[in-house]
Amino acid sequence: MKTIDELLEAGVEGKRVFVRADLNVPLDGTKITDDGRIRAVVPTVKALADAGARVVVASHLGRPKGAPDPAFSLAPAAARLGELLGAEVAFATDTVGDSAKATVEGLADGGVAVIENLRFNAGETSKDDTERGAFADQLAALADLYVGDGFGAVHRKHASVFDLPARLPHAAGYLIATEVGVLKKLTDEVRRPYVVVLGGAKVSDKLGVIDHLLEKADRILIGGGMAYTFLKAKGHEVGISLLQEDQIPAVLEYLARAEKRGVEFVLPVDVLVSPEFPDLKTKAPANPTTVAATAIPADQEGLDIGPETRKLYASKLADAATVFWNGPMGVFEHPDYAEGTKAVAQALVDSPAFTVVGGGDSAAAVRILGFDENAFGHISTGGGASLEYLEGKQLPGLVALED
């Protein structure tokens, strides 16, 4: 895989460089609530601009249905990128139309532009190779070179991720190079003990990675909504907690395999419960009750791991040499259910291990709960991409960057 440094060494002055970034940031109206993904692409954009390239930054945001939708405009992301670069960033109000063409044409050497949300064009996400390829052709007309740096999208076979690199000389940006290097430390160069912490809502989202990690990990800690399917599989009452009953056979198989392979599977011993889901807008007090994980009342919902589980999980992380964490331990957006996720984050901060926060809600939680990002070994920008890499899958966006 060619790196951006090789492009820079060959010279990019005056050349139009298409940077496929991941600016898919959470918005409250037009206000960005977490700019981590924008900050992550700054080193690549700055290096190209400083070398005199004319940089065309592109990304998706949200899931518009193949047509323009003001709610998903990249204008706020473009403005924030300009603030981080300390330079004006031009913004095109379409993807491959008159505005995009004029904006790119107007770039001076060292200039930066952002084009509008790629998913405003149906060709970006089309499953039809011809339609996707036609859109890639239009994007290719805007540039001379391609740099892939949107790690959060590399597991998608989309026009700007998979088809476009085949049409232009291409290289990996700094972010993708870093992400791949980190993931290799979780797959090929693992220091042990290797502890994996998995949370989030659904077991089904994590089945592939559990299956693969049973061959790699020494210990797996389970939290979040997915824990209740594991508890139910072991014969416990889970009340009205989130439950994927159809996944119980798979869970039982994984628990049996873990025991056979000597992989320690650790489940919550106590949980915080409530008869109703908390109000995440007003953050009104929820007054949860702590109960044993084996004694959840039939009319209650588990919403976070309890204090004894926090202590247990911290102890299970204390001797780790490598830790991968993906998925919060509870409804961390509400202060009454944030302590479990805080405890795991703090255990990672306190650990001498190489610690990786696997993107998505886990990365958001670290920032929202006020942790110093530099206290972790790495915070990924792509939750889904990280998981699929750890499952052993080939990621289209990385395949496309291979020479």
PDB file of C-alpha atoms in Angstrom, residues 145-330:
ATOM      1  CA  LEU A 145      -4.537  11.915  -7.404  1.00  0.00           C
ATOM      2  CA  TYR A 146      -6.491  10.052  -4.715  1.00  0.00           C
ATOM      3  CA  VAL A 147      -5.729   9.729  -1.004  1.00  0.00           C
ATOM      4  CA  GLY A 148      -7.873   7.385   1.093  1.00  0.00           C
ATOM      5  CA  ASP A 149      -8.093   8.616   4.679  1.00  0.00           C
ATOM      6  CA  GLY A 150     -11.679   7.877   5.719  1.00  0.00           C
ATOM      7  CA  PHE A 151     -11.099   4.816   7.868  1.00  0.00           C
ATOM      8  CA  GLY A 152     -14.671   4.849   9.156  1.00  0.00           C
ATOM      9  CA  ALA A 153     -15.888   4.068   5.632  1.00  0.00           C
ATOM     10  CA  VAL A 154     -13.335   1.525   4.381  1.00  0.00           C
ATOM     11  CA  HIS A 155     -15.672  -1.399   5.087  1.00  0.00           C
ATOM     12  CA  ARG A 156     -18.148   0.020   2.556  1.00  0.00           C
ATOM     13  CA  LYS A 157     -18.042  -0.843  -1.146  1.00  0.00           C
ATOM     14  CA  HIS A 158     -18.976   2.680  -2.156  1.00  0.00           C
ATOM     15  CA  ALA A 159     -17.960   4.695  -5.202  1.00  0.00           C
ATOM     16  CA  SER A 160     -15.620   7.113  -3.436  1.00  0.00           C
ATOM     17  CA  VAL A 161     -14.095   4.351  -1.310  1.00  0.00           C
ATOM     18  CA  PHE A 162     -13.764   1.389  -3.674  1.00  0.00           C
ATOM     19  CA  ASP A 163     -14.254   2.479  -7.305  1.00  0.00           C
ATOM     20  CA  LEU A 164     -12.523   5.863  -7.376  1.00  0.00           C
ATOM     21  CA  PRO A 165      -9.023   4.654  -6.351  1.00  0.00           C
ATOM     22  CA  ALA A 166      -8.999   2.385  -9.411  1.00  0.00           C
ATOM     23  CA  ARG A 167      -9.347   5.471 -11.604  1.00  0.00           C
ATOM     24  CA  LEU A 168      -6.536   7.587 -10.133  1.00  0.00           C
ATOM     25  CA  PRO A 169      -3.009   7.100  -8.769  1.00  0.00           C
ATOM     26  CA  HIS A 170      -3.682   6.460  -5.092  1.00  0.00           C
ATOM     27  CA  ALA A 171      -2.187   6.250  -1.612  1.00  0.00           C
ATOM     28  CA  ALA A 172      -3.219   5.840   2.004  1.00  0.00           C
ATOM     29  CA  GLY A 173      -3.377   8.914   4.214  1.00  0.00           C
ATOM     30  CA  TYR A 174      -1.845   9.178   7.669  1.00  0.00           C
ATOM     31  CA  LEU A 175      -5.027   8.186   9.497  1.00  0.00           C
ATOM     32  CA  ILE A 176      -5.560   4.950   7.575  1.00  0.00           C
ATOM     33  CA  ALA A 177      -1.892   4.031   7.924  1.00  0.00           C
ATOM     34  CA  THR A 178      -2.133   4.558  11.684  1.00  0.00           C
ATOM     35  CA  GLU A 179      -5.412   2.638  12.036  1.00  0.00           C
ATOM     36  CA  VAL A 180      -4.117  -0.366  10.103  1.00  0.00           C
ATOM     37  CA  GLY A 181      -0.889  -0.373  12.096  1.00  0.00           C
ATOM     38  CA  VAL A 182      -2.851  -0.413  15.354  1.00  0.00           C
ATOM     39  CA  LEU A 183      -5.175  -3.181  14.218  1.00  0.00           C
ATOM     40  CA  LYS A 184      -2.212  -5.344  13.293  1.00  0.00           C
ATOM     41  CA  LYS A 185      -1.167  -5.111  16.937  1.00  0.00           C
ATOM     42  CA  LEU A 186      -4.555  -6.623  17.796  1.00  0.00           C
ATOM     43  CA  THR A 187      -4.310  -9.444  15.278  1.00  0.00           C
ATOM     44  CA  ASP A 188      -0.753 -10.306  14.231  1.00  0.00           C
ATOM     45  CA  GLU A 189       1.534  -8.855  16.909  1.00  0.00           C
ATOM     46  CA  VAL A 190      -0.475  -9.275  20.123  1.00  0.00           C
ATOM     47  CA  ARG A 191       1.155  -8.822  23.534  1.00  0.00           C
ATOM     48  CA  ARG A 192      -0.546 -10.939  26.203  1.00  0.00           C
ATOM     49  CA  PRO A 193      -2.657 -11.106  28.262  1.00  0.00           C
ATOM     50  CA  TYR A 194      -5.051  -9.808  25.596  1.00  0.00           C
ATOM     51  CA  VAL A 195      -8.344  -8.588  27.069  1.00  0.00           C
ATOM     52  CA  VAL A 196     -11.355  -7.587  24.974  1.00  0.00           C
ATOM     53  CA  VAL A 197     -14.244  -5.526  26.348  1.00  0.00           C
ATOM     54  CA  LEU A 198     -17.441  -5.635  24.295  1.00  0.00           C
ATOM     55  CA  GLY A 199     -20.596  -3.648  24.967  1.00  0.00           C
ATOM     56  CA  GLY A 200     -23.295  -1.877  23.036  1.00  0.00           C
ATOM     57  CA  ALA A 201     -26.866  -2.780  22.353  1.00  0.00           C
ATOM     58  CA  LYS A 202     -26.954  -5.915  20.239  1.00  0.00           C
ATOM     59  CA  VAL A 203     -25.195  -9.271  20.370  1.00  0.00           C
ATOM     60  CA  SER A 204     -25.859  -9.664  16.644  1.00  0.00           C
ATOM     61  CA  ASP A 205     -23.599  -6.667  15.907  1.00  0.00           C
ATOM     62  CA  LYS A 206     -20.688  -8.391  17.637  1.00  0.00           C
ATOM     63  CA  LEU A 207     -21.131 -12.069  16.668  1.00  0.00           C
ATOM     64  CA  GLY A 208     -18.478 -11.999  13.962  1.00  0.00           C
ATOM     65  CA  VAL A 209     -15.869 -10.346  16.133  1.00  0.00           C
ATOM     66  CA  ILE A 210     -16.588 -12.662  19.084  1.00  0.00           C
ATOM     67  CA  ASP A 211     -16.222 -15.644  16.773  1.00  0.00           C
ATOM     68  CA  HIS A 212     -12.822 -14.410  15.564  1.00  0.00           C
ATOM     69  CA  LEU A 213     -11.567 -13.209  18.954  1.00  0.00           C
ATOM     70  CA  LEU A 214     -12.226 -16.574  20.559  1.00  0.00           C
ATOM     71  CA  GLU A 215      -9.115 -17.643  18.648  1.00  0.00           C
ATOM     72  CA  LYS A 216      -7.097 -14.583  19.749  1.00  0.00           C
ATOM     73  CA  ALA A 217      -8.161 -13.218  23.141  1.00  0.00           C
ATOM     74  CA  ASP A 218      -7.316 -14.473  26.617  1.00  0.00           C
ATOM     75  CA  ARG A 219     -10.302 -12.807  28.306  1.00  0.00           C
ATOM     76  CA  ILE A 220     -13.568 -11.265  27.072  1.00  0.00           C
ATOM     77  CA  LEU A 221     -15.661  -8.922  29.239  1.00  0.00           C
ATOM     78  CA  ILE A 222     -19.291  -8.347  28.237  1.00  0.00           C
ATOM     79  CA  GLY A 223     -21.445  -5.320  29.086  1.00  0.00           C
ATOM     80  CA  GLY A 224     -24.110  -3.071  27.619  1.00  0.00           C
ATOM     81  CA  GLY A 225     -27.436  -4.245  26.254  1.00  0.00           C
ATOM     82  CA  MET A 226     -25.847  -7.323  24.722  1.00  0.00           C
ATOM     83  CA  ALA A 227     -25.041  -8.684  28.208  1.00  0.00           C
ATOM     84  CA  TYR A 228     -28.691  -9.557  28.829  1.00  0.00           C
ATOM     85  CA  THR A 229     -28.772 -12.064  25.980  1.00  0.00           C
ATOM     86  CA  PHE A 230     -25.756 -13.760  27.562  1.00  0.00           C
ATOM     87  CA  LEU A 231     -27.430 -13.756  30.985  1.00  0.00           C
ATOM     88  CA  LYS A 232     -30.636 -15.171  29.500  1.00  0.00           C
ATOM     89  CA  ALA A 233     -28.616 -17.874  27.730  1.00  0.00           C
ATOM     90  CA  LYS A 234     -27.286 -18.908  31.128  1.00  0.00           C
ATOM     91  CA  GLY A 235     -30.846 -19.283  32.398  1.00  0.00           C
ATOM     92  CA  HIS A 236     -31.310 -16.005  34.278  1.00  0.00           C
ATOM     93  CA  GLU A 237     -34.334 -13.696  34.328  1.00  0.00           C
ATOM     94  CA  VAL A 238     -33.601 -10.419  32.491  1.00  0.00           C
ATOM     95  CA  GLY A 239     -36.948  -8.659  32.933  1.00  0.00           C
ATOM     96  CA  ILE A 240     -37.705  -6.143  30.180  1.00  0.00           C
ATOM     97  CA  SER A 241     -34.010  -5.654  29.353  1.00  0.00           C
ATOM     98  CA  LEU A 242     -32.847  -5.581  25.759  1.00  0.00           C
ATOM     99  CA  LEU A 243     -32.866  -9.189  24.577  1.00  0.00           C
ATOM    100  CA  GLN A 244     -32.121 -10.922  21.268  1.00  0.00           C
ATOM    101  CA  GLU A 245     -33.668 -14.299  21.977  1.00  0.00           C
ATOM    102  CA  ASP A 246     -32.861 -15.601  18.496  1.00  0.00           C
ATOM    103  CA  GLN A 247     -29.142 -15.171  19.263  1.00  0.00           C
ATOM    104  CA  ILE A 248     -29.171 -17.419  22.343  1.00  0.00           C
ATOM    105  CA  PRO A 249     -28.049 -20.552  20.433  1.00  0.00           C
ATOM    106  CA  ALA A 250     -25.031 -18.658  19.044  1.00  0.00           C
ATOM    107  CA  VAL A 251     -24.217 -17.277  22.493  1.00  0.00           C
ATOM    108  CA  LEU A 252     -24.334 -20.759  24.037  1.00  0.00           C
ATOM    109  CA  GLU A 253     -22.008 -22.027  21.320  1.00  0.00           C
ATOM    110  CA  TYR A 254     -19.522 -19.225  21.990  1.00  0.00           C
ATOM    111  CA  LEU A 255     -19.601 -19.796  25.737  1.00  0.00           C
ATOM    112  CA  ALA A 256     -18.899 -23.509  25.185  1.00  0.00           C
ATOM    113  CA  ARG A 257     -16.059 -22.741  22.766  1.00  0.00           C
ATOM    114  CA  ALA A 258     -14.554 -20.246  25.183  1.00  0.00           C
ATOM    115  CA  GLU A 259     -14.549 -22.804  27.976  1.00  0.00           C
ATOM    116  CA  LYS A 260     -12.979 -25.411  25.721  1.00  0.00           C
ATOM    117  CA  ARG A 261     -10.240 -23.018  24.546  1.00  0.00           C
ATOM    118  CA  GLY A 262      -9.564 -21.605  27.995  1.00  0.00           C
ATOM    119  CA  VAL A 263     -10.797 -18.113  27.092  1.00  0.00           C
ATOM    120  CA  GLU A 264     -12.243 -16.436  30.190  1.00  0.00           C
ATOM    121  CA  PHE A 265     -15.739 -15.032  29.509  1.00  0.00           C
ATOM    122  CA  VAL A 266     -16.773 -12.505  32.163  1.00  0.00           C
ATOM    123  CA  LEU A 267     -20.393 -11.360  32.570  1.00  0.00           C
ATOM    124  CA  PRO A 268     -21.883  -8.712  34.904  1.00  0.00           C
ATOM    125  CA  VAL A 269     -22.490  -9.781  38.502  1.00  0.00           C
ATOM    126  CA  ASP A 270     -24.778  -6.823  39.264  1.00  0.00           C
ATOM    127  CA  VAL A 271     -26.675  -4.262  37.202  1.00  0.00           C
ATOM    128  CA  LEU A 272     -28.579  -1.004  37.536  1.00  0.00           C
ATOM    129  CA  VAL A 273     -32.265  -1.443  36.715  1.00  0.00           C
ATOM    130  CA  SER A 274     -35.318   0.757  36.261  1.00  0.00           C
ATOM    131  CA  PRO A 275     -38.902   0.168  35.135  1.00  0.00           C
ATOM    132  CA  GLU A 276     -38.426   2.693  32.321  1.00  0.00           C
ATOM    133  CA  PHE A 277     -35.791   4.014  29.958  1.00  0.00           C
ATOM    134  CA  PRO A 278     -34.303   7.360  31.065  1.00  0.00           C
ATOM    135  CA  ASP A 279     -35.060  10.691  29.398  1.00  0.00           C
ATOM    136  CA  LEU A 280     -31.874  11.492  27.488  1.00  0.00           C
ATOM    137  CA  LYS A 281     -32.958  15.012  26.580  1.00  0.00           C
ATOM    138  CA  THR A 282     -33.799  16.417  30.017  1.00  0.00           C
ATOM    139  CA  LYS A 283     -31.407  14.074  31.901  1.00  0.00           C
ATOM    140  CA  ALA A 284     -34.066  13.944  34.638  1.00  0.00           C
ATOM    141  CA  PRO A 285     -32.992  11.778  37.617  1.00  0.00           C
ATOM    142  CA  ALA A 286     -33.721   8.112  36.923  1.00  0.00           C
ATOM    143  CA  ASN A 287     -33.200   6.732  40.458  1.00  0.00           C
ATOM    144  CA  PRO A 288     -32.068   3.256  39.405  1.00  0.00           C
ATOM    145  CA  THR A 289     -31.870   0.249  41.711  1.00  0.00           C
ATOM    146  CA  THR A 290     -28.859  -2.061  41.936  1.00  0.00           C
ATOM    147  CA  VAL A 291     -29.653  -5.782  41.792  1.00  0.00           C
ATOM    148  CA  ALA A 292     -27.712  -8.988  41.260  1.00  0.00           C
ATOM    149  CA  ALA A 293     -27.370  -9.834  37.562  1.00  0.00           C
ATOM    150  CA  THR A 294     -28.989 -13.173  38.372  1.00  0.00           C
ATOM    151  CA  ALA A 295     -32.022 -11.542  40.025  1.00  0.00           C
ATOM    152  CA  ILE A 296     -33.361  -8.870  37.666  1.00  0.00           C
ATOM    153  CA  PRO A 297     -37.066  -8.254  38.479  1.00  0.00           C
ATOM    154  CA  ALA A 298     -39.509  -9.188  35.719  1.00  0.00           C
ATOM    155  CA  ASP A 299     -40.737  -5.583  35.360  1.00  0.00           C
ATOM    156  CA  GLN A 300     -37.292  -3.931  35.329  1.00  0.00           C
ATOM    157  CA  GLU A 301     -34.777  -3.106  32.586  1.00  0.00           C
ATOM    158  CA  GLY A 302     -31.024  -3.388  32.977  1.00  0.00           C
ATOM    159  CA  LEU A 303     -29.344  -0.132  31.908  1.00  0.00           C
ATOM    160  CA  ASP A 304     -25.769  -0.260  33.235  1.00  0.00           C
ATOM    161  CA  ILE A 305     -23.342  -2.567  34.987  1.00  0.00           C
ATOM    162  CA  GLY A 306     -23.352  -2.258  38.772  1.00  0.00           C
ATOM    163  CA  PRO A 307     -20.635  -1.256  41.269  1.00  0.00           C
ATOM    164  CA  GLU A 308     -19.399  -4.799  41.928  1.00  0.00           C
ATOM    165  CA  THR A 309     -19.106  -5.438  38.195  1.00  0.00           C
ATOM    166  CA  ARG A 310     -17.135  -2.217  37.776  1.00  0.00           C
ATOM    167  CA  LYS A 311     -14.640  -3.418  40.383  1.00  0.00           C
ATOM    168  CA  LEU A 312     -14.536  -6.884  38.816  1.00  0.00           C
ATOM    169  CA  TYR A 313     -13.902  -5.543  35.315  1.00  0.00           C
ATOM    170  CA  ALA A 314     -11.206  -3.162  36.560  1.00  0.00           C
ATOM    171  CA  SER A 315      -9.453  -6.129  38.191  1.00  0.00           C
ATOM    172  CA  LYS A 316      -9.729  -8.168  34.993  1.00  0.00           C
ATOM    173  CA  LEU A 317      -8.092  -5.318  33.060  1.00  0.00           C
ATOM    174  CA  ALA A 318      -5.322  -4.613  35.564  1.00  0.00           C
ATOM    175  CA  ASP A 319      -2.883  -7.274  34.328  1.00  0.00           C
ATOM    176  CA  ALA A 320      -3.569  -6.854  30.605  1.00  0.00           C
ATOM    177  CA  ALA A 321      -0.809  -6.147  28.095  1.00  0.00           C
ATOM    178  CA  THR A 322      -3.262  -5.428  25.243  1.00  0.00           C
ATOM    179  CA  VAL A 323      -6.869  -4.196  25.525  1.00  0.00           C
ATOM    180  CA  PHE A 324      -9.479  -3.638  22.818  1.00  0.00           C
ATOM    181  CA  TRP A 325     -12.731  -1.960  23.880  1.00  0.00           C
ATOM    182  CA  ASN A 326     -15.791  -1.550  21.680  1.00  0.00           C
ATOM    183  CA  GLY A 327     -19.199  -0.583  23.032  1.00  0.00           C
ATOM    184  CA  PRO A 328     -20.377   1.239  26.184  1.00  0.00           C
ATOM    185  CA  MET A 329     -21.373  -0.623  29.346  1.00  0.00           C
ATOM    186  CA  GLY A 330     -24.716   1.143  29.669  1.00  0.00           C
TER     187      GLY A 330
END
